């Protein structure tokens, strides 16, 4: 079994290196400073990768705005470490999800519990942007063990929103869309079910083994997802992946993504693929247990998402760059589309919506 190169991230800049010999993918490294300065060559690079895999590294350390975002992501990770790994499950469960089945943007989630009630697979806290930034009074409140961090959550959401808007502006220009086309459907003042998610993947005991992915292969029900992680677990298919069935890659086609200090891992979601009729690609990915002895470590990630306003029609924009649709289809709003995507992972019974055991780890974002 491969040796652990570090026992854990010991400070905010540390990441745990992958053991040698694993198949990895070398994602493009995009400079935030160059994007902010209007560098045309960097814009071309980001557009090219978004028409192929939809995944790239974003270097946050070459600009003060990026360094601020990295610091907030690290602090958010520490919040997760402080509550997810220590609070009783009964207390975490008081942070309830929405009563209706749809996008998981609020509450505590857990997959599989051991006999002692703790999770053996994954758990997450979802902080909803809609309620935290609502211009109107709501009856929503974070639980007491998160309430003291509300301003921190607002801050990372706001900075994530700004970074996503930079990417929307660049992609819109490369797509030859009228200025503001993409940013106008991703408005800060519009309900969207965007969220910040803190994920915990518990480390394994010496006698424990998990062969299946912690999250099955999927694409996100978002426009953009910005991931911060310190221990490897994310995998994406190679560009020359081989398939055993349509959209089902061979196991040998999956590649590890190495976390990088000071970098976010950015991917496009399904909404951007719909808006461009497939010109831009939604990044397919899965999450597996960390390799070698690193699987003994608790793995934490911070995910910042951007979704269209709930009233946005989910159809392609018109542009010389965007392929035309060959047939007319019924257009859903983003709210309808997102909820229906989530429901496709469940089946309805007289007792409500139930997730099949075979899909228990295939929860979409």
Coordinates of C-alpha atoms in Angstrom, one line a residue:
X1 CA 0.0 0.0 0.0
X2 CA 1.3 3.4 -0.9
X3 CA 2.8 5.6 1.8
X4 CA 1.1 8.7 3.0
X5 CA 3.0 11.7 1.9
X6 CA 1.5 13.9 4.6
X7 CA -0.7 12.9 7.6
X8 CA -3.1 15.8 6.9
X9 CA -3.2 19.3 5.7
X10 CA -1.3 21.0 8.6
X11 CA -2.1 24.6 7.6
X12 CA -4.2 26.5 5.0
X13 CA -1.7 26.1 2.2
X14 CA -0.9 22.4 2.6
X15 CA -2.4 19.7 0.3
X16 CA -1.7 16.0 0.4
X17 CA 0.1 14.8 -2.7
X18 CA -1.1 11.8 -4.6
X19 CA 1.0 8.7 -4.4
X20 CA 3.2 8.2 -7.4
X21 CA 2.1 6.0 -10.3
X22 CA -1.6 6.9 -10.3
X23 CA -3.2 8.0 -13.6
X24 CA -3.8 11.7 -13.3
X25 CA -5.1 14.4 -15.6
X26 CA -3.2 17.7 -16.1
X27 CA -5.9 20.3 -16.1
X28 CA -5.2 23.8 -17.6
X29 CA -4.2 26.4 -15.0
X30 CA -6.1 29.6 -15.5
X31 CA -4.8 32.8 -14.0
X32 CA -7.4 34.9 -12.1
X33 CA -5.1 37.9 -12.5
X34 CA -5.0 37.5 -16.3
X35 CA -8.8 37.1 -16.4
X36 CA -9.3 40.3 -14.4
X37 CA -6.9 42.2 -16.6
X38 CA -8.8 41.2 -19.8
X39 CA -6.0 38.9 -21.2
X40 CA -7.4 37.7 -24.5
X41 CA -5.1 34.7 -24.7
X42 CA -6.2 33.4 -21.3
X43 CA -9.9 33.9 -22.3
X44 CA -9.3 31.7 -25.3
X45 CA -7.8 29.0 -23.1
X46 CA -10.7 29.0 -20.7
X47 CA -13.2 28.9 -23.6
X48 CA -11.4 26.0 -25.3
X49 CA -11.3 23.8 -22.2
X50 CA -15.0 24.6 -21.6
X51 CA -15.8 23.2 -25.0
X52 CA -14.0 20.0 -24.2
X53 CA -13.9 18.7 -20.6
X54 CA -15.5 21.7 -18.7
X55 CA -12.8 21.5 -16.0
X56 CA -9.8 23.7 -15.1
X57 CA -7.7 24.9 -12.2
X58 CA -8.1 28.6 -11.2
X59 CA -5.0 30.1 -9.7
X60 CA -6.2 32.4 -6.9
X61 CA -2.8 33.4 -5.6
X62 CA -1.8 35.8 -8.3
X63 CA -4.4 38.5 -7.3
X64 CA -5.6 39.9 -4.0
X65 CA -9.2 39.0 -4.8
X66 CA -8.2 35.4 -5.3
X67 CA -6.1 35.2 -2.2
X68 CA -9.1 36.5 -0.2
X69 CA -11.3 33.8 -1.7
X70 CA -8.7 31.1 -0.8
X71 CA -8.5 32.3 2.8
X72 CA -12.3 32.2 3.1
X73 CA -12.4 28.7 1.6
X74 CA -9.8 27.5 4.2
X75 CA -11.7 29.1 7.0
X76 CA -14.9 27.5 5.8
X77 CA -13.1 24.1 5.8
X78 CA -12.2 24.7 9.4
X79 CA -15.8 25.4 10.2
X80 CA -16.7 22.0 8.7
X81 CA -14.0 20.3 10.6
X82 CA -15.2 21.8 13.8
X83 CA -18.8 20.7 13.5
X84 CA -19.1 17.7 11.1
X85 CA -16.4 15.7 12.8
X86 CA -17.5 16.3 16.4
X87 CA -21.2 17.2 16.8
X88 CA -23.6 14.3 17.6
X89 CA -25.6 13.2 14.5
X90 CA -28.8 14.1 16.3
X91 CA -27.8 17.7 16.6
X92 CA -26.6 18.0 13.0
X93 CA -29.9 16.5 11.9
X94 CA -31.7 19.6 13.4
X95 CA -30.4 21.5 10.4
X96 CA -33.3 20.3 8.2
X97 CA -33.4 20.2 4.4
X98 CA -36.3 21.7 2.5
X99 CA -39.6 19.9 2.9
X100 CA -40.1 19.6 -0.9
X101 CA -37.8 17.3 -2.9
X102 CA -35.5 19.4 -5.2
X103 CA -32.1 21.0 -5.3
X104 CA -30.2 20.2 -2.1
X105 CA -29.3 23.8 -1.2
X106 CA -30.1 23.7 2.5
X107 CA -29.6 21.6 5.6
X108 CA -27.5 18.6 6.7
X109 CA -27.2 15.5 4.5
X110 CA -25.8 12.1 5.4
X111 CA -25.3 8.9 3.4
X112 CA -25.2 5.6 5.2
X113 CA -24.9 5.4 9.0
X114 CA -23.0 3.0 11.2
X115 CA -24.5 1.3 14.2
X116 CA -23.3 4.2 16.4
X117 CA -25.3 6.6 14.2
X118 CA -22.3 8.3 12.6
X119 CA -21.8 8.3 8.8
X120 CA -19.5 5.8 7.2
X121 CA -19.7 7.4 3.7
X122 CA -20.4 11.1 3.2
X123 CA -22.1 14.0 5.0
X124 CA -22.5 17.6 4.1
X125 CA -23.8 21.0 5.3
X126 CA -25.6 23.1 2.7
X127 CA -25.8 26.8 3.3
X128 CA -28.5 28.4 1.0
X129 CA -27.7 31.7 -0.7
X130 CA -31.4 32.6 -1.3
X131 CA -32.2 33.0 2.4
X132 CA -29.0 34.6 3.5
X133 CA -29.2 37.3 0.8
X134 CA -33.0 37.7 0.8
X135 CA -34.1 41.3 0.7
X136 CA -37.2 40.3 2.5
X137 CA -37.7 38.9 6.0
X138 CA -37.8 35.1 6.2
X139 CA -38.4 32.6 8.9
X140 CA -35.1 30.9 8.1
X141 CA -32.2 30.8 10.6
X142 CA -29.0 28.9 10.7
X143 CA -28.7 26.5 13.7
X144 CA -26.9 27.8 16.7
X145 CA -23.7 25.9 15.9
X146 CA -23.5 27.6 12.5
X147 CA -25.1 31.0 13.2
X148 CA -21.9 32.6 14.5
X149 CA -20.4 32.0 11.0
X150 CA -23.2 33.5 9.0
X151 CA -21.1 36.5 7.9
X152 CA -18.3 34.2 6.8
X153 CA -20.8 32.2 4.7
X154 CA -22.1 35.4 3.1
X155 CA -18.6 36.5 2.3
X156 CA -17.5 33.4 0.5
X157 CA -20.8 33.3 -1.4
X158 CA -20.3 36.9 -2.5
X159 CA -16.7 36.4 -3.6
X160 CA -17.7 33.2 -5.4
X161 CA -20.5 35.0 -7.2
X162 CA -18.0 37.7 -8.4
X163 CA -15.6 35.1 -9.7
X164 CA -18.4 33.2 -11.5
X165 CA -19.5 36.5 -13.1
X166 CA -16.0 37.0 -14.5
X167 CA -16.2 33.6 -16.1
X168 CA -19.7 34.3 -17.4
X169 CA -18.6 37.5 -19.0
X170 CA -15.6 35.9 -20.8
X171 CA -17.7 32.9 -22.0
X172 CA -20.5 35.2 -23.2
X173 CA -18.0 37.3 -25.2
X174 CA -16.4 34.2 -26.8
X175 CA -19.9 32.9 -27.6
X176 CA -20.7 36.2 -29.3
X177 CA -23.7 36.9 -27.1
X178 CA -24.9 40.4 -26.3
X179 CA -23.1 41.8 -23.3
X180 CA -24.7 40.7 -20.0
X181 CA -26.6 37.7 -21.5
X182 CA -25.1 35.2 -19.1
X183 CA -24.7 37.5 -16.1
X184 CA -28.4 38.6 -16.4
X185 CA -29.6 35.1 -15.7
X186 CA -27.3 34.7 -12.7
X187 CA -28.4 37.7 -10.7
X188 CA -27.4 38.2 -7.0
X189 CA -30.9 39.4 -6.2
X190 CA -32.8 36.5 -7.8
X191 CA -33.7 33.2 -6.0
X192 CA -31.6 30.5 -7.6
X193 CA -31.0 27.7 -5.0
X194 CA -27.3 28.4 -5.2
X195 CA -25.4 27.3 -2.1
X196 CA -22.1 26.7 -0.3
X197 CA -21.6 23.1 0.7
X198 CA -19.1 21.7 3.2
X199 CA -18.5 18.0 2.6
X200 CA -16.9 15.4 4.8
X201 CA -15.8 12.0 3.7
X202 CA -14.8 10.1 6.9
X203 CA -11.5 8.2 6.9
X204 CA -11.6 4.5 6.9
X205 CA -10.7 2.2 9.8
X206 CA -7.8 -0.3 9.3
X207 CA -10.4 -3.1 8.7
X208 CA -12.7 -1.0 6.5
X209 CA -12.8 -1.0 2.7
X210 CA -15.0 1.0 0.3
X211 CA -14.8 0.0 -3.3
X212 CA -17.6 2.0 -4.8
X213 CA -17.4 5.7 -5.4
X214 CA -18.5 8.0 -2.6
X215 CA -20.4 9.9 -5.3
X216 CA -21.2 8.1 -8.5
X217 CA -20.4 9.6 -11.9
X218 CA -22.6 12.6 -12.6
X219 CA -22.7 16.2 -13.9
X220 CA -23.8 19.1 -11.7
X221 CA -27.2 20.7 -11.9
X222 CA -25.5 24.1 -11.8
X223 CA -24.0 26.6 -14.1
X224 CA -20.6 26.7 -12.4
X225 CA -19.1 24.9 -9.4
X226 CA -16.0 26.1 -7.6
X227 CA -14.4 23.3 -5.5
X228 CA -11.7 23.7 -2.8
X229 CA -10.2 20.4 -1.6
X230 CA -7.0 19.4 0.1
X231 CA -6.9 15.6 -0.3
X232 CA -7.5 13.8 -3.6
X233 CA -10.8 12.0 -4.3
X234 CA -12.1 13.8 -7.4
X235 CA -11.8 11.9 -10.7
X236 CA -12.8 12.9 -14.2
X237 CA -12.7 10.9 -17.4
X238 CA -9.7 11.1 -19.8
X239 CA -10.5 13.0 -23.0
X240 CA -9.8 9.9 -24.9
X241 CA -12.0 7.8 -22.6
X242 CA -13.3 4.4 -23.7
X243 CA -16.8 3.3 -23.1
X244 CA -18.6 0.1 -22.2
X245 CA -22.0 1.7 -23.0
X246 CA -23.2 5.2 -24.0
X247 CA -21.9 7.7 -21.4
X248 CA -20.5 4.8 -19.2
X249 CA -16.7 4.9 -19.1
X250 CA -14.4 2.0 -18.5
X251 CA -12.8 2.0 -15.1
X252 CA -9.4 2.5 -16.7
X253 CA -10.6 5.8 -18.3
X254 CA -10.9 7.6 -15.0
X255 CA -8.2 10.0 -13.9
X256 CA -7.3 11.5 -10.5
X257 CA -7.3 15.3 -10.1
X258 CA -4.4 16.5 -7.8
X259 CA -5.5 19.2 -5.4
X260 CA -3.3 22.3 -5.7
X261 CA -2.6 24.8 -2.9
X262 CA -4.1 28.2 -3.7
X263 CA -6.2 26.9 -6.6
X264 CA -9.8 26.2 -7.0
X265 CA -11.0 23.4 -9.3
X266 CA -13.8 24.9 -11.5
X267 CA -16.2 23.0 -13.6
X268 CA -19.2 23.9 -15.8
X269 CA -22.6 22.3 -15.0
X270 CA -25.5 21.2 -17.1
X271 CA -27.1 24.6 -17.3
X272 CA -24.2 26.0 -19.4
X273 CA -24.5 23.0 -21.7
X274 CA -28.2 23.7 -22.1
X275 CA -27.7 27.4 -22.7
X276 CA -25.2 26.7 -25.5
X277 CA -26.9 23.6 -27.0
X278 CA -23.8 21.5 -26.2
X279 CA -21.2 24.0 -27.4
X280 CA -19.9 24.2 -23.8
X281 CA -19.5 21.0 -21.9
X282 CA -20.8 20.1 -18.5
X283 CA -17.9 18.5 -16.6
X284 CA -18.6 14.8 -15.7
X285 CA -16.9 13.6 -12.5
X286 CA -17.1 11.3 -9.5
X287 CA -15.7 11.2 -6.0
X288 CA -13.9 8.1 -4.7
X289 CA -12.1 7.2 -1.5
X290 CA -8.6 8.8 -1.2
X291 CA -5.8 6.5 -2.5
X292 CA -3.5 4.3 -0.4
X293 CA -3.1 5.1 3.3
X294 CA -4.6 8.5 2.7
X295 CA -8.0 6.7 2.9
X296 CA -7.5 6.8 6.7
X297 CA -7.8 10.6 6.7
X298 CA -11.1 12.5 7.0
X299 CA -11.4 14.4 3.7
X300 CA -13.1 17.8 3.6
X301 CA -14.1 19.9 0.6
X302 CA -15.8 23.3 0.2
X303 CA -18.1 23.7 -2.9
X304 CA -19.4 27.1 -4.0
X305 CA -22.1 26.9 -6.7
X306 CA -23.8 29.3 -9.1
X307 CA -27.2 28.5 -10.6
X308 CA -29.5 30.5 -12.9
X309 CA -32.4 32.4 -11.4
X310 CA -35.3 30.0 -10.9
X311 CA -37.5 31.8 -13.5
X312 CA -34.9 31.4 -16.2
X313 CA -36.1 29.5 -19.3
X314 CA -33.8 26.5 -19.8
X315 CA -33.1 26.9 -23.5
X316 CA -30.2 27.8 -25.8
X317 CA -29.2 31.4 -26.5
X318 CA -29.1 32.4 -30.1
X319 CA -25.6 33.1 -31.5
X320 CA -23.5 32.4 -34.6
X321 CA -21.3 30.2 -32.3
X322 CA -24.1 28.2 -30.7
X323 CA -25.6 25.3 -32.7
X324 CA -29.3 25.6 -33.5
X325 CA -31.7 23.1 -32.0
X326 CA -33.1 20.7 -34.6
X327 CA -36.4 20.3 -32.8
X328 CA -38.6 22.3 -30.6
X329 CA -39.0 21.0 -27.0
X330 CA -41.1 22.2 -24.1
X331 CA -39.1 24.7 -22.1
X332 CA -38.9 24.4 -18.4
X333 CA -37.9 27.1 -15.9
X334 CA -34.7 26.6 -14.0
X335 CA -36.7 25.8 -10.9
X336 CA -38.7 23.1 -12.7
X337 CA -35.6 21.7 -14.4
X338 CA -33.5 21.5 -11.3
X339 CA -36.3 19.8 -9.2
X340 CA -37.0 17.3 -12.0
X341 CA -33.4 16.4 -12.3
X342 CA -33.2 15.6 -8.6
X343 CA -36.4 13.6 -8.8
X344 CA -35.0 11.5 -11.6
X345 CA -32.7 10.0 -8.9
X346 CA -35.7 8.8 -6.9
X347 CA -39.0 7.0 -7.4
X348 CA -42.3 8.0 -5.8
X349 CA -44.2 5.8 -3.4
X350 CA -47.3 6.3 -1.3
X351 CA -44.9 7.3 1.5
X352 CA -43.0 9.9 -0.6
X353 CA -39.9 10.0 -2.7
X354 CA -37.4 7.2 -2.2
X355 CA -33.9 6.8 -3.6
X356 CA -33.0 3.3 -4.9
X357 CA -30.2 1.6 -3.2
X358 CA -28.2 1.5 -6.4
X359 CA -28.3 5.3 -6.6
X360 CA -27.6 6.0 -2.9
X361 CA -24.3 7.7 -3.7
X362 CA -25.3 9.3 -7.0
X363 CA -26.7 12.5 -5.4
X364 CA -26.4 15.5 -7.8
X365 CA -25.3 18.9 -6.7

